[in-house]
JSON list of C-alpha atoms in Angstrom, two decimals:
[
{"chain": "A", "resi": 1, "resn": "GLY", "atom": "CA", "xyz": [7.70, -0.71, 13.40]},
{"chain": "A", "resi": 2, "resn": "ALA", "atom": "CA", "xyz": [4.24, 0.55, 14.11]},
{"chain": "A", "resi": 3, "resn": "VAL", "atom": "CA", "xyz": [1.25, -1.73, 13.65]},
{"chain": "A", "resi": 4, "resn": "VAL", "atom": "CA", "xyz": [-1.98, -1.08, 11.83]},
{"chain": "A", "resi": 5, "resn": "SER", "atom": "CA", "xyz": [-4.74, -3.63, 12.36]},
{"chain": "A", "resi": 6, "resn": "GLN", "atom": "CA", "xyz": [-7.56, -4.02, 9.85]},
{"chain": "A", "resi": 7, "resn": "HIS", "atom": "CA", "xyz": [-10.69, -6.07, 10.45]},
{"chain": "A", "resi": 8, "resn": "PRO", "atom": "CA", "xyz": [-12.26, -8.17, 9.08]},
{"chain": "A", "resi": 9, "resn": "SER", "atom": "CA", "xyz": [-9.79, -9.81, 6.73]},
{"chain": "A", "resi": 10, "resn": "ARG", "atom": "CA", "xyz": [-12.56, -11.38, 4.66]},
{"chain": "A", "resi": 11, "resn": "VAL", "atom": "CA", "xyz": [-16.26, -10.67, 4.40]},
{"chain": "A", "resi": 12, "resn": "ILE", "atom": "CA", "xyz": [-19.03, -11.95, 2.20]},
{"chain": "A", "resi": 13, "resn": "CYS", "atom": "CA", "xyz": [-22.26, -10.01, 2.13]},
{"chain": "A", "resi": 14, "resn": "LYS", "atom": "CA", "xyz": [-25.48, -9.93, 0.18]},
{"chain": "A", "resi": 15, "resn": "SER", "atom": "CA", "xyz": [-26.28, -7.25, -2.34]},
{"chain": "A", "resi": 16, "resn": "GLY", "atom": "CA", "xyz": [-27.96, -4.29, -0.76]},
{"chain": "A", "resi": 17, "resn": "THR", "atom": "CA", "xyz": [-26.45, -4.71, 2.68]},
{"chain": "A", "resi": 18, "resn": "SER", "atom": "CA", "xyz": [-23.77, -2.56, 4.28]},
{"chain": "A", "resi": 19, "resn": "VAL", "atom": "CA", "xyz": [-20.35, -3.65, 5.44]},
{"chain": "A", "resi": 20, "resn": "LYS", "atom": "CA", "xyz": [-18.07, -1.89, 7.91]},
{"chain": "A", "resi": 21, "resn": "ILE", "atom": "CA", "xyz": [-14.30, -2.25, 7.81]},
{"chain": "A", "resi": 22, "resn": "GLU", "atom": "CA", "xyz": [-12.19, -1.07, 10.75]},
{"chain": "A", "resi": 23, "resn": "CYS", "atom": "CA", "xyz": [-8.64, 0.20, 10.70]},
{"chain": "A", "resi": 24, "resn": "ARG", "atom": "CA", "xyz": [-6.78, 0.71, 13.96]},
{"chain": "A", "resi": 25, "resn": "SER", "atom": "CA", "xyz": [-3.35, 2.09, 14.69]},
{"chain": "A", "resi": 26, "resn": "LEU", "atom": "CA", "xyz": [-2.24, 0.02, 17.64]},
{"chain": "A", "resi": 27, "resn": "ASP", "atom": "CA", "xyz": [0.77, 1.83, 18.99]},
{"chain": "A", "resi": 28, "resn": "PHE", "atom": "CA", "xyz": [0.67, 5.35, 17.66]},
{"chain": "A", "resi": 29, "resn": "GLN", "atom": "CA", "xyz": [-1.82, 8.11, 17.08]},
{"chain": "A", "resi": 30, "resn": "ALA", "atom": "CA", "xyz": [-2.76, 8.59, 13.46]},
{"chain": "A", "resi": 31, "resn": "THR", "atom": "CA", "xyz": [-4.34, 11.92, 12.64]},
{"chain": "A", "resi": 32, "resn": "THR", "atom": "CA", "xyz": [-4.53, 10.83, 9.03]},
{"chain": "A", "resi": 33, "resn": "MET", "atom": "CA", "xyz": [-5.43, 7.45, 7.58]},
{"chain": "A", "resi": 34, "resn": "PHE", "atom": "CA", "xyz": [-5.84, 6.45, 3.97]},
{"chain": "A", "resi": 35, "resn": "TRP", "atom": "CA", "xyz": [-8.22, 4.01, 2.35]},
{"chain": "A", "resi": 36, "resn": "TYR", "atom": "CA", "xyz": [-7.23, 2.19, -0.82]},
{"chain": "A", "resi": 37, "resn": "ARG", "atom": "CA", "xyz": [-8.93, -0.19, -3.16]},
{"chain": "A", "resi": 38, "resn": "GLN", "atom": "CA", "xyz": [-7.12, -2.79, -5.21]},
{"chain": "A", "resi": 39, "resn": "PHE", "atom": "CA", "xyz": [-8.52, -4.58, -8.23]},
{"chain": "A", "resi": 40, "resn": "PRO", "atom": "CA", "xyz": [-7.02, -7.93, -9.30]},
{"chain": "A", "resi": 41, "resn": "LYS", "atom": "CA", "xyz": [-3.58, -7.60, -10.87]},
{"chain": "A", "resi": 42, "resn": "GLN", "atom": "CA", "xyz": [-3.61, -3.85, -10.33]},
{"chain": "A", "resi": 43, "resn": "SER", "atom": "CA", "xyz": [-1.92, -1.55, -7.88]},
{"chain": "A", "resi": 44, "resn": "LEU", "atom": "CA", "xyz": [-3.54, 0.34, -5.04]},
{"chain": "A", "resi": 45, "resn": "MET", "atom": "CA", "xyz": [-5.94, 3.14, -5.82]},
{"chain": "A", "resi": 46, "resn": "LEU", "atom": "CA", "xyz": [-6.44, 5.86, -3.22]},
{"chain": "A", "resi": 47, "resn": "MET", "atom": "CA", "xyz": [-10.12, 6.25, -2.36]},
{"chain": "A", "resi": 48, "resn": "ALA", "atom": "CA", "xyz": [-10.06, 8.81, 0.39]},
{"chain": "A", "resi": 49, "resn": "THR", "atom": "CA", "xyz": [-8.06, 10.47, 3.11]},
{"chain": "A", "resi": 50, "resn": "SER", "atom": "CA", "xyz": [-9.54, 10.10, 6.56]},
{"chain": "A", "resi": 51, "resn": "ASN", "atom": "CA", "xyz": [-8.89, 12.96, 8.96]},
{"chain": "A", "resi": 52, "resn": "GLU", "atom": "CA", "xyz": [-9.50, 12.63, 12.68]},
{"chain": "A", "resi": 53, "resn": "GLY", "atom": "CA", "xyz": [-12.32, 14.87, 13.80]},
{"chain": "A", "resi": 54, "resn": "SER", "atom": "CA", "xyz": [-13.24, 16.15, 10.36]},
{"chain": "A", "resi": 55, "resn": "LYS", "atom": "CA", "xyz": [-14.76, 15.01, 7.10]},
{"chain": "A", "resi": 56, "resn": "ALA", "atom": "CA", "xyz": [-12.88, 12.67, 4.85]},
{"chain": "A", "resi": 57, "resn": "THR", "atom": "CA", "xyz": [-11.43, 13.91, 1.59]},
{"chain": "A", "resi": 58, "resn": "TYR", "atom": "CA", "xyz": [-12.46, 11.75, -1.33]},
{"chain": "A", "resi": 59, "resn": "GLU", "atom": "CA", "xyz": [-10.57, 11.23, -4.56]},
{"chain": "A", "resi": 60, "resn": "GLN", "atom": "CA", "xyz": [-12.23, 12.10, -7.82]},
{"chain": "A", "resi": 61, "resn": "GLY", "atom": "CA", "xyz": [-14.71, 9.45, -8.91]},
{"chain": "A", "resi": 62, "resn": "VAL", "atom": "CA", "xyz": [-15.24, 7.94, -5.46]},
{"chain": "A", "resi": 63, "resn": "GLU", "atom": "CA", "xyz": [-18.80, 8.23, -4.20]},
{"chain": "A", "resi": 64, "resn": "LYS", "atom": "CA", "xyz": [-18.75, 9.61, -0.69]},
{"chain": "A", "resi": 65, "resn": "ASP", "atom": "CA", "xyz": [-22.31, 8.49, 0.01]},
{"chain": "A", "resi": 66, "resn": "LYS", "atom": "CA", "xyz": [-21.43, 4.94, -0.93]},
{"chain": "A", "resi": 67, "resn": "PHE", "atom": "CA", "xyz": [-18.13, 4.72, 0.90]},
{"chain": "A", "resi": 68, "resn": "LEU", "atom": "CA", "xyz": [-18.70, 6.31, 4.29]},
{"chain": "A", "resi": 69, "resn": "ILE", "atom": "CA", "xyz": [-15.59, 7.10, 6.27]},
{"chain": "A", "resi": 70, "resn": "ASN", "atom": "CA", "xyz": [-15.51, 7.92, 9.94]},
{"chain": "A", "resi": 71, "resn": "HIS", "atom": "CA", "xyz": [-12.38, 8.82, 11.87]},
{"chain": "A", "resi": 72, "resn": "ALA", "atom": "CA", "xyz": [-13.76, 9.26, 15.34]},
{"chain": "A", "resi": 73, "resn": "SER", "atom": "CA", "xyz": [-10.53, 8.88, 17.27]},
{"chain": "A", "resi": 74, "resn": "LEU", "atom": "CA", "xyz": [-6.79, 9.08, 16.75]},
{"chain": "A", "resi": 75, "resn": "THR", "atom": "CA", "xyz": [-6.54, 5.30, 16.56]},
{"chain": "A", "resi": 76, "resn": "LEU", "atom": "CA", "xyz": [-9.62, 4.24, 14.60]},
{"chain": "A", "resi": 77, "resn": "SER", "atom": "CA", "xyz": [-10.98, 4.88, 11.13]},
{"chain": "A", "resi": 78, "resn": "THR", "atom": "CA", "xyz": [-13.88, 2.98, 9.61]},
{"chain": "A", "resi": 79, "resn": "LEU", "atom": "CA", "xyz": [-14.97, 2.49, 6.02]},
{"chain": "A", "resi": 80, "resn": "THR", "atom": "CA", "xyz": [-18.59, 1.50, 5.46]},
{"chain": "A", "resi": 81, "resn": "VAL", "atom": "CA", "xyz": [-19.59, 0.23, 2.04]},
{"chain": "A", "resi": 82, "resn": "THR", "atom": "CA", "xyz": [-23.28, 1.03, 1.86]},
{"chain": "A", "resi": 83, "resn": "SER", "atom": "CA", "xyz": [-25.86, -0.78, -0.25]},
{"chain": "A", "resi": 84, "resn": "ALA", "atom": "CA", "xyz": [-23.16, -3.06, -1.56]},
{"chain": "A", "resi": 85, "resn": "HIS", "atom": "CA", "xyz": [-23.25, -4.33, -5.12]},
{"chain": "A", "resi": 86, "resn": "PRO", "atom": "CA", "xyz": [-21.22, -7.10, -6.73]},
{"chain": "A", "resi": 87, "resn": "GLU", "atom": "CA", "xyz": [-19.06, -4.48, -8.47]},
{"chain": "A", "resi": 88, "resn": "ASP", "atom": "CA", "xyz": [-17.94, -3.33, -5.00]},
{"chain": "A", "resi": 89, "resn": "SER", "atom": "CA", "xyz": [-16.23, -6.67, -4.54]},
{"chain": "A", "resi": 90, "resn": "SER", "atom": "CA", "xyz": [-12.59, -5.84, -4.15]},
{"chain": "A", "resi": 91, "resn": "PHE", "atom": "CA", "xyz": [-9.62, -5.76, -1.80]},
{"chain": "A", "resi": 92, "resn": "TYR", "atom": "CA", "xyz": [-9.66, -2.75, 0.53]},
{"chain": "A", "resi": 93, "resn": "ILE", "atom": "CA", "xyz": [-6.55, -1.64, 2.44]},
{"chain": "A", "resi": 94, "resn": "CYS", "atom": "CA", "xyz": [-6.02, 1.11, 4.96]},
{"chain": "A", "resi": 95, "resn": "SER", "atom": "CA", "xyz": [-2.80, 2.81, 5.91]},
{"chain": "A", "resi": 96, "resn": "ALA", "atom": "CA", "xyz": [-1.74, 5.20, 8.59]},
{"chain": "A", "resi": 97, "resn": "GLN", "atom": "CA", "xyz": [1.19, 7.54, 8.57]},
{"chain": "A", "resi": 98, "resn": "GLU", "atom": "CA", "xyz": [3.44, 8.52, 11.41]},
{"chain": "A", "resi": 99, "resn": "MET", "atom": "CA", "xyz": [5.72, 11.50, 11.33]},
{"chain": "A", "resi": 100, "resn": "ASP", "atom": "CA", "xyz": [9.04, 10.69, 12.96]},
{"chain": "A", "resi": 101, "resn": "ARG", "atom": "CA", "xyz": [11.86, 13.18, 12.99]},
{"chain": "A", "resi": 102, "resn": "GLY", "atom": "CA", "xyz": [10.49, 14.98, 9.97]},
{"chain": "A", "resi": 103, "resn": "VAL", "atom": "CA", "xyz": [10.01, 11.85, 7.90]},
{"chain": "A", "resi": 104, "resn": "THR", "atom": "CA", "xyz": [6.60, 10.35, 7.27]},
{"chain": "A", "resi": 105, "resn": "GLU", "atom": "CA", "xyz": [6.46, 6.57, 7.33]},
{"chain": "A", "resi": 106, "resn": "ALA", "atom": "CA", "xyz": [3.44, 4.61, 6.11]},
{"chain": "A", "resi": 107, "resn": "PHE", "atom": "CA", "xyz": [2.07, 1.46, 7.73]},
{"chain": "A", "resi": 108, "resn": "PHE", "atom": "CA", "xyz": [-0.52, -0.76, 6.12]},
{"chain": "A", "resi": 109, "resn": "GLY", "atom": "CA", "xyz": [-3.35, -2.87, 7.42]},
{"chain": "A", "resi": 110, "resn": "GLN", "atom": "CA", "xyz": [-3.69, -6.49, 6.37]},
{"chain": "A", "resi": 111, "resn": "GLY", "atom": "CA", "xyz": [-6.47, -5.68, 3.95]},
{"chain": "A", "resi": 112, "resn": "THR", "atom": "CA", "xyz": [-10.09, -6.80, 3.67]},
{"chain": "A", "resi": 113, "resn": "ARG", "atom": "CA", "xyz": [-11.32, -9.00, 0.84]},
{"chain": "A", "resi": 114, "resn": "LEU", "atom": "CA", "xyz": [-14.96, -8.03, 0.24]},
{"chain": "A", "resi": 115, "resn": "THR", "atom": "CA", "xyz": [-17.18, -10.28, -1.82]},
{"chain": "A", "resi": 116, "resn": "VAL", "atom": "CA", "xyz": [-20.71, -9.13, -2.57]},
{"chain": "A", "resi": 117, "resn": "VAL", "atom": "CA", "xyz": [-23.06, -11.88, -3.72]},
{"chain": "B", "resi": 1, "resn": "LYS", "atom": "CA", "xyz": [2.26, 8.75, -17.83]},
{"chain": "B", "resi": 2, "resn": "ASN", "atom": "CA", "xyz": [2.24, 7.30, -14.32]},
{"chain": "B", "resi": 3, "resn": "GLU", "atom": "CA", "xyz": [4.11, 9.16, -11.64]},
{"chain": "B", "resi": 4, "resn": "VAL", "atom": "CA", "xyz": [5.84, 5.92, -10.63]},
{"chain": "B", "resi": 5, "resn": "GLU", "atom": "CA", "xyz": [7.07, 3.40, -13.16]},
{"chain": "B", "resi": 6, "resn": "GLN", "atom": "CA", "xyz": [8.33, -0.03, -12.24]},
{"chain": "B", "resi": 7, "resn": "SER", "atom": "CA", "xyz": [10.17, -2.65, -14.24]},
{"chain": "B", "resi": 8, "resn": "PRO", "atom": "CA", "xyz": [10.03, -5.45, -14.97]},
{"chain": "B", "resi": 9, "resn": "GLN", "atom": "CA", "xyz": [6.33, -6.24, -14.64]},
{"chain": "B", "resi": 10, "resn": "ASN", "atom": "CA", "xyz": [7.05, -9.91, -14.10]},
{"chain": "B", "resi": 11, "resn": "LEU", "atom": "CA", "xyz": [10.22, -11.71, -13.14]},
{"chain": "B", "resi": 12, "resn": "THR", "atom": "CA", "xyz": [11.01, -15.40, -12.76]},
{"chain": "B", "resi": 13, "resn": "ALA", "atom": "CA", "xyz": [14.25, -16.52, -11.17]},
{"chain": "B", "resi": 14, "resn": "GLN", "atom": "CA", "xyz": [15.87, -19.74, -10.03]},
{"chain": "B", "resi": 15, "resn": "GLU", "atom": "CA", "xyz": [16.53, -20.13, -6.36]},
{"chain": "B", "resi": 16, "resn": "GLY", "atom": "CA", "xyz": [19.82, -18.49, -5.46]},
{"chain": "B", "resi": 17, "resn": "GLU", "atom": "CA", "xyz": [19.79, -15.93, -8.25]},
{"chain": "B", "resi": 18, "resn": "PHE", "atom": "CA", "xyz": [20.24, -12.20, -7.74]},
{"chain": "B", "resi": 19, "resn": "ILE", "atom": "CA", "xyz": [17.12, -10.18, -8.49]},
{"chain": "B", "resi": 20, "resn": "THR", "atom": "CA", "xyz": [16.80, -6.47, -9.28]},
{"chain": "B", "resi": 21, "resn": "ILE", "atom": "CA", "xyz": [13.61, -4.46, -9.54]},
{"chain": "B", "resi": 22, "resn": "ASN", "atom": "CA", "xyz": [13.74, -0.89, -10.79]},
{"chain": "B", "resi": 23, "resn": "CYS", "atom": "CA", "xyz": [11.58, 2.12, -9.98]},
{"chain": "B", "resi": 24, "resn": "SER", "atom": "CA", "xyz": [11.55, 5.55, -11.57]},
{"chain": "B", "resi": 25, "resn": "TYR", "atom": "CA", "xyz": [9.44, 8.46, -10.39]},
{"chain": "B", "resi": 26, "resn": "SER", "atom": "CA", "xyz": [8.60, 11.85, -11.79]},
{"chain": "B", "resi": 27, "resn": "VAL", "atom": "CA", "xyz": [7.33, 13.72, -8.73]},
{"chain": "B", "resi": 28, "resn": "GLY", "atom": "CA", "xyz": [9.05, 15.43, -5.85]},
{"chain": "B", "resi": 29, "resn": "ILE", "atom": "CA", "xyz": [9.23, 13.04, -2.95]},
{"chain": "B", "resi": 30, "resn": "SER", "atom": "CA", "xyz": [9.93, 13.08, 0.76]},
{"chain": "B", "resi": 31, "resn": "ALA", "atom": "CA", "xyz": [10.62, 9.36, 0.77]},
{"chain": "B", "resi": 32, "resn": "LEU", "atom": "CA", "xyz": [10.27, 6.23, -1.31]},
{"chain": "B", "resi": 33, "resn": "HIS", "atom": "CA", "xyz": [8.82, 2.97, -0.05]},
{"chain": "B", "resi": 34, "resn": "TRP", "atom": "CA", "xyz": [9.35, -0.58, -1.15]},
{"chain": "B", "resi": 35, "resn": "LEU", "atom": "CA", "xyz": [6.41, -2.80, -0.24]},
{"chain": "B", "resi": 36, "resn": "GLN", "atom": "CA", "xyz": [5.85, -6.53, -0.44]},
{"chain": "B", "resi": 37, "resn": "GLN", "atom": "CA", "xyz": [2.44, -8.07, -1.07]},
{"chain": "B", "resi": 38, "resn": "HIS", "atom": "CA", "xyz": [1.93, -11.80, -0.74]},
{"chain": "B", "resi": 39, "resn": "PRO", "atom": "CA", "xyz": [-0.88, -13.71, -2.46]},
{"chain": "B", "resi": 40, "resn": "GLY", "atom": "CA", "xyz": [-3.07, -13.35, 0.64]},
{"chain": "B", "resi": 41, "resn": "GLY", "atom": "CA", "xyz": [-3.08, -9.62, 0.01]},
{"chain": "B", "resi": 42, "resn": "GLY", "atom": "CA", "xyz": [-1.48, -8.12, 3.11]},
{"chain": "B", "resi": 43, "resn": "ILE", "atom": "CA", "xyz": [1.16, -5.48, 2.51]},
{"chain": "B", "resi": 44, "resn": "VAL", "atom": "CA", "xyz": [4.44, -5.30, 4.37]},
{"chain": "B", "resi": 45, "resn": "SER", "atom": "CA", "xyz": [6.65, -2.26, 4.24]},
{"chain": "B", "resi": 46, "resn": "LEU", "atom": "CA", "xyz": [10.19, -3.40, 3.45]},
{"chain": "B", "resi": 47, "resn": "PHE", "atom": "CA", "xyz": [12.05, -0.13, 3.24]},
{"chain": "B", "resi": 48, "resn": "MET", "atom": "CA", "xyz": [11.55, 3.58, 3.44]},
{"chain": "B", "resi": 49, "resn": "LEU", "atom": "CA", "xyz": [14.33, 5.55, 1.76]},
{"chain": "B", "resi": 50, "resn": "SER", "atom": "CA", "xyz": [15.07, 9.21, 1.39]},
{"chain": "B", "resi": 51, "resn": "SER", "atom": "CA", "xyz": [18.70, 8.83, 0.33]},
{"chain": "B", "resi": 52, "resn": "GLY", "atom": "CA", "xyz": [21.49, 6.32, -0.16]},
{"chain": "B", "resi": 53, "resn": "LYS", "atom": "CA", "xyz": [21.12, 2.66, 0.57]},
{"chain": "B", "resi": 54, "resn": "LYS", "atom": "CA", "xyz": [19.50, 0.37, 3.13]},
{"chain": "B", "resi": 55, "resn": "LYS", "atom": "CA", "xyz": [20.03, -3.32, 3.77]},
{"chain": "B", "resi": 56, "resn": "HIS", "atom": "CA", "xyz": [17.89, -5.79, 5.66]},
{"chain": "B", "resi": 57, "resn": "GLY", "atom": "CA", "xyz": [18.91, -9.40, 5.49]},
{"chain": "B", "resi": 58, "resn": "ARG", "atom": "CA", "xyz": [19.05, -10.41, 1.83]},
{"chain": "B", "resi": 59, "resn": "LEU", "atom": "CA", "xyz": [17.24, -7.28, 0.69]},
{"chain": "B", "resi": 60, "resn": "ILE", "atom": "CA", "xyz": [18.99, -4.11, -0.41]},
{"chain": "B", "resi": 61, "resn": "ALA", "atom": "CA", "xyz": [17.32, -0.89, -1.51]},
{"chain": "B", "resi": 62, "resn": "THR", "atom": "CA", "xyz": [19.05, 2.05, -3.10]},
{"chain": "B", "resi": 63, "resn": "ILE", "atom": "CA", "xyz": [17.87, 5.44, -4.25]},
{"chain": "B", "resi": 64, "resn": "ASN", "atom": "CA", "xyz": [19.40, 8.13, -6.46]},
{"chain": "B", "resi": 65, "resn": "ILE", "atom": "CA", "xyz": [17.56, 11.34, -5.77]},
{"chain": "B", "resi": 66, "resn": "GLN", "atom": "CA", "xyz": [19.15, 13.25, -8.66]},
{"chain": "B", "resi": 67, "resn": "GLU", "atom": "CA", "xyz": [18.15, 10.59, -11.18]},
{"chain": "B", "resi": 68, "resn": "LYS", "atom": "CA", "xyz": [14.79, 9.92, -9.47]},
{"chain": "B", "resi": 69, "resn": "HIS", "atom": "CA", "xyz": [15.47, 6.22, -9.49]},
{"chain": "B", "resi": 70, "resn": "SER", "atom": "CA", "xyz": [15.42, 3.45, -6.93]},
{"chain": "B", "resi": 71, "resn": "SER", "atom": "CA", "xyz": [16.25, -0.24, -7.05]},
{"chain": "B", "resi": 72, "resn": "LEU", "atom": "CA", "xyz": [15.36, -3.19, -4.88]},
{"chain": "B", "resi": 73, "resn": "HIS", "atom": "CA", "xyz": [17.78, -6.10, -4.89]},
{"chain": "B", "resi": 74, "resn": "ILE", "atom": "CA", "xyz": [17.20, -9.58, -3.55]},
{"chain": "B", "resi": 75, "resn": "THR", "atom": "CA", "xyz": [20.36, -11.59, -3.04]},
{"chain": "B", "resi": 76, "resn": "ALA", "atom": "CA", "xyz": [20.36, -15.40, -2.93]},
{"chain": "B", "resi": 77, "resn": "SER", "atom": "CA", "xyz": [16.66, -15.48, -3.82]},
{"chain": "B", "resi": 78, "resn": "HIS", "atom": "CA", "xyz": [14.42, -18.11, -2.26]},
{"chain": "B", "resi": 79, "resn": "PRO", "atom": "CA", "xyz": [10.95, -19.38, -3.19]},
{"chain": "B", "resi": 80, "resn": "ARG", "atom": "CA", "xyz": [9.53, -17.62, -0.15]},
{"chain": "B", "resi": 81, "resn": "ASP", "atom": "CA", "xyz": [10.56, -14.32, -1.79]},
{"chain": "B", "resi": 82, "resn": "SER", "atom": "CA", "xyz": [7.83, -14.94, -4.38]},
{"chain": "B", "resi": 83, "resn": "ALA", "atom": "CA", "xyz": [5.47, -12.00, -4.05]},
{"chain": "B", "resi": 84, "resn": "VAL", "atom": "CA", "xyz": [4.48, -8.73, -5.66]},
{"chain": "B", "resi": 85, "resn": "TYR", "atom": "CA", "xyz": [6.92, -5.92, -4.92]},
{"chain": "B", "resi": 86, "resn": "ILE", "atom": "CA", "xyz": [5.56, -2.40, -5.10]},
{"chain": "B", "resi": 87, "resn": "CYS", "atom": "CA", "xyz": [7.41, 0.88, -5.26]},
{"chain": "B", "resi": 88, "resn": "ALA", "atom": "CA", "xyz": [5.56, 3.82, -3.72]},
{"chain": "B", "resi": 89, "resn": "ALA", "atom": "CA", "xyz": [6.63, 7.45, -3.78]},
{"chain": "B", "resi": 90, "resn": "HIS", "atom": "CA", "xyz": [5.69, 9.65, -0.87]},
{"chain": "B", "resi": 91, "resn": "ARG", "atom": "CA", "xyz": [4.83, 12.92, -2.58]},
{"chain": "B", "resi": 92, "resn": "SER", "atom": "CA", "xyz": [6.37, 15.90, -0.89]},
{"chain": "B", "resi": 93, "resn": "ASN", "atom": "CA", "xyz": [3.55, 18.29, -1.83]},
{"chain": "B", "resi": 94, "resn": "ASP", "atom": "CA", "xyz": [0.64, 16.43, -0.22]},
{"chain": "B", "resi": 95, "resn": "TYR", "atom": "CA", "xyz": [2.19, 13.40, 1.56]},
{"chain": "B", "resi": 96, "resn": "LYS", "atom": "CA", "xyz": [0.07, 11.00, -0.44]},
{"chain": "B", "resi": 97, "resn": "LEU", "atom": "CA", "xyz": [1.56, 7.84, -1.90]},
{"chain": "B", "resi": 98, "resn": "SER", "atom": "CA", "xyz": [1.85, 7.24, -5.63]},
{"chain": "B", "resi": 99, "resn": "PHE", "atom": "CA", "xyz": [2.20, 3.55, -6.40]},
{"chain": "B", "resi": 100, "resn": "GLY", "atom": "CA", "xyz": [3.97, 1.67, -9.12]},
{"chain": "B", "resi": 101, "resn": "ALA", "atom": "CA", "xyz": [2.09, -1.12, -10.84]},
{"chain": "B", "resi": 102, "resn": "GLY", "atom": "CA", "xyz": [4.09, -3.76, -8.99]},
{"chain": "B", "resi": 103, "resn": "THR", "atom": "CA", "xyz": [6.53, -6.45, -10.03]},
{"chain": "B", "resi": 104, "resn": "THR", "atom": "CA", "xyz": [5.44, -10.05, -9.68]},
{"chain": "B", "resi": 105, "resn": "VAL", "atom": "CA", "xyz": [8.44, -12.10, -8.62]},
{"chain": "B", "resi": 106, "resn": "THR", "atom": "CA", "xyz": [8.42, -15.89, -8.84]},
{"chain": "B", "resi": 107, "resn": "VAL", "atom": "CA", "xyz": [11.39, -17.80, -7.50]},
{"chain": "B", "resi": 108, "resn": "ARG", "atom": "CA", "xyz": [11.54, -21.45, -8.51]},
{"chain": "B", "resi": 109, "resn": "ALA", "atom": "CA", "xyz": [13.22, -24.08, -6.38]}
]
């Protein structure tokens, strides 16, 4: 199956700094990527839909100025957590979808564990 | 009510036992995914189903479109199967995924 690579897998940063997380589709072109957040013992929560060449679409309640998404190419989307606070500590996962013969399959990155101290 | 409901929430089995996880959904879907998440956090896609049944090794996934229900079976379970299993419905109206809450499976040796 297709591969989605997410980097870094773990990051610790100080409050007030910004952190960038990269999501790459390695062997297919992804016009759309999705960013999720997962709190402990909970399922994935969609934060935003990243569209290549256009602005991201954010879910209700997600601050677009805090979680900056850039999808500059068909293989790379980035999520930047700006002015990080301890409450931003979480597990962030990206996914990319590939349409194959009319069926859309989803592939997930390995996730990034963000800890803000 | 969540669009995707999974049961049970937690499951403990002895090695070798047959395990079943159930998933019901209330939205129109183009496909249904079964995902596996290990304690490290990474997610692996096990199956994508739009009809019928799929088998991969000791894992079997079935879906009944009319009843809006899917099951994941693990035959001859092994401790390495211990993980969180997540059902995700690919919504046909906007192609976004709706996730179940996950089933934490623990297989004891």
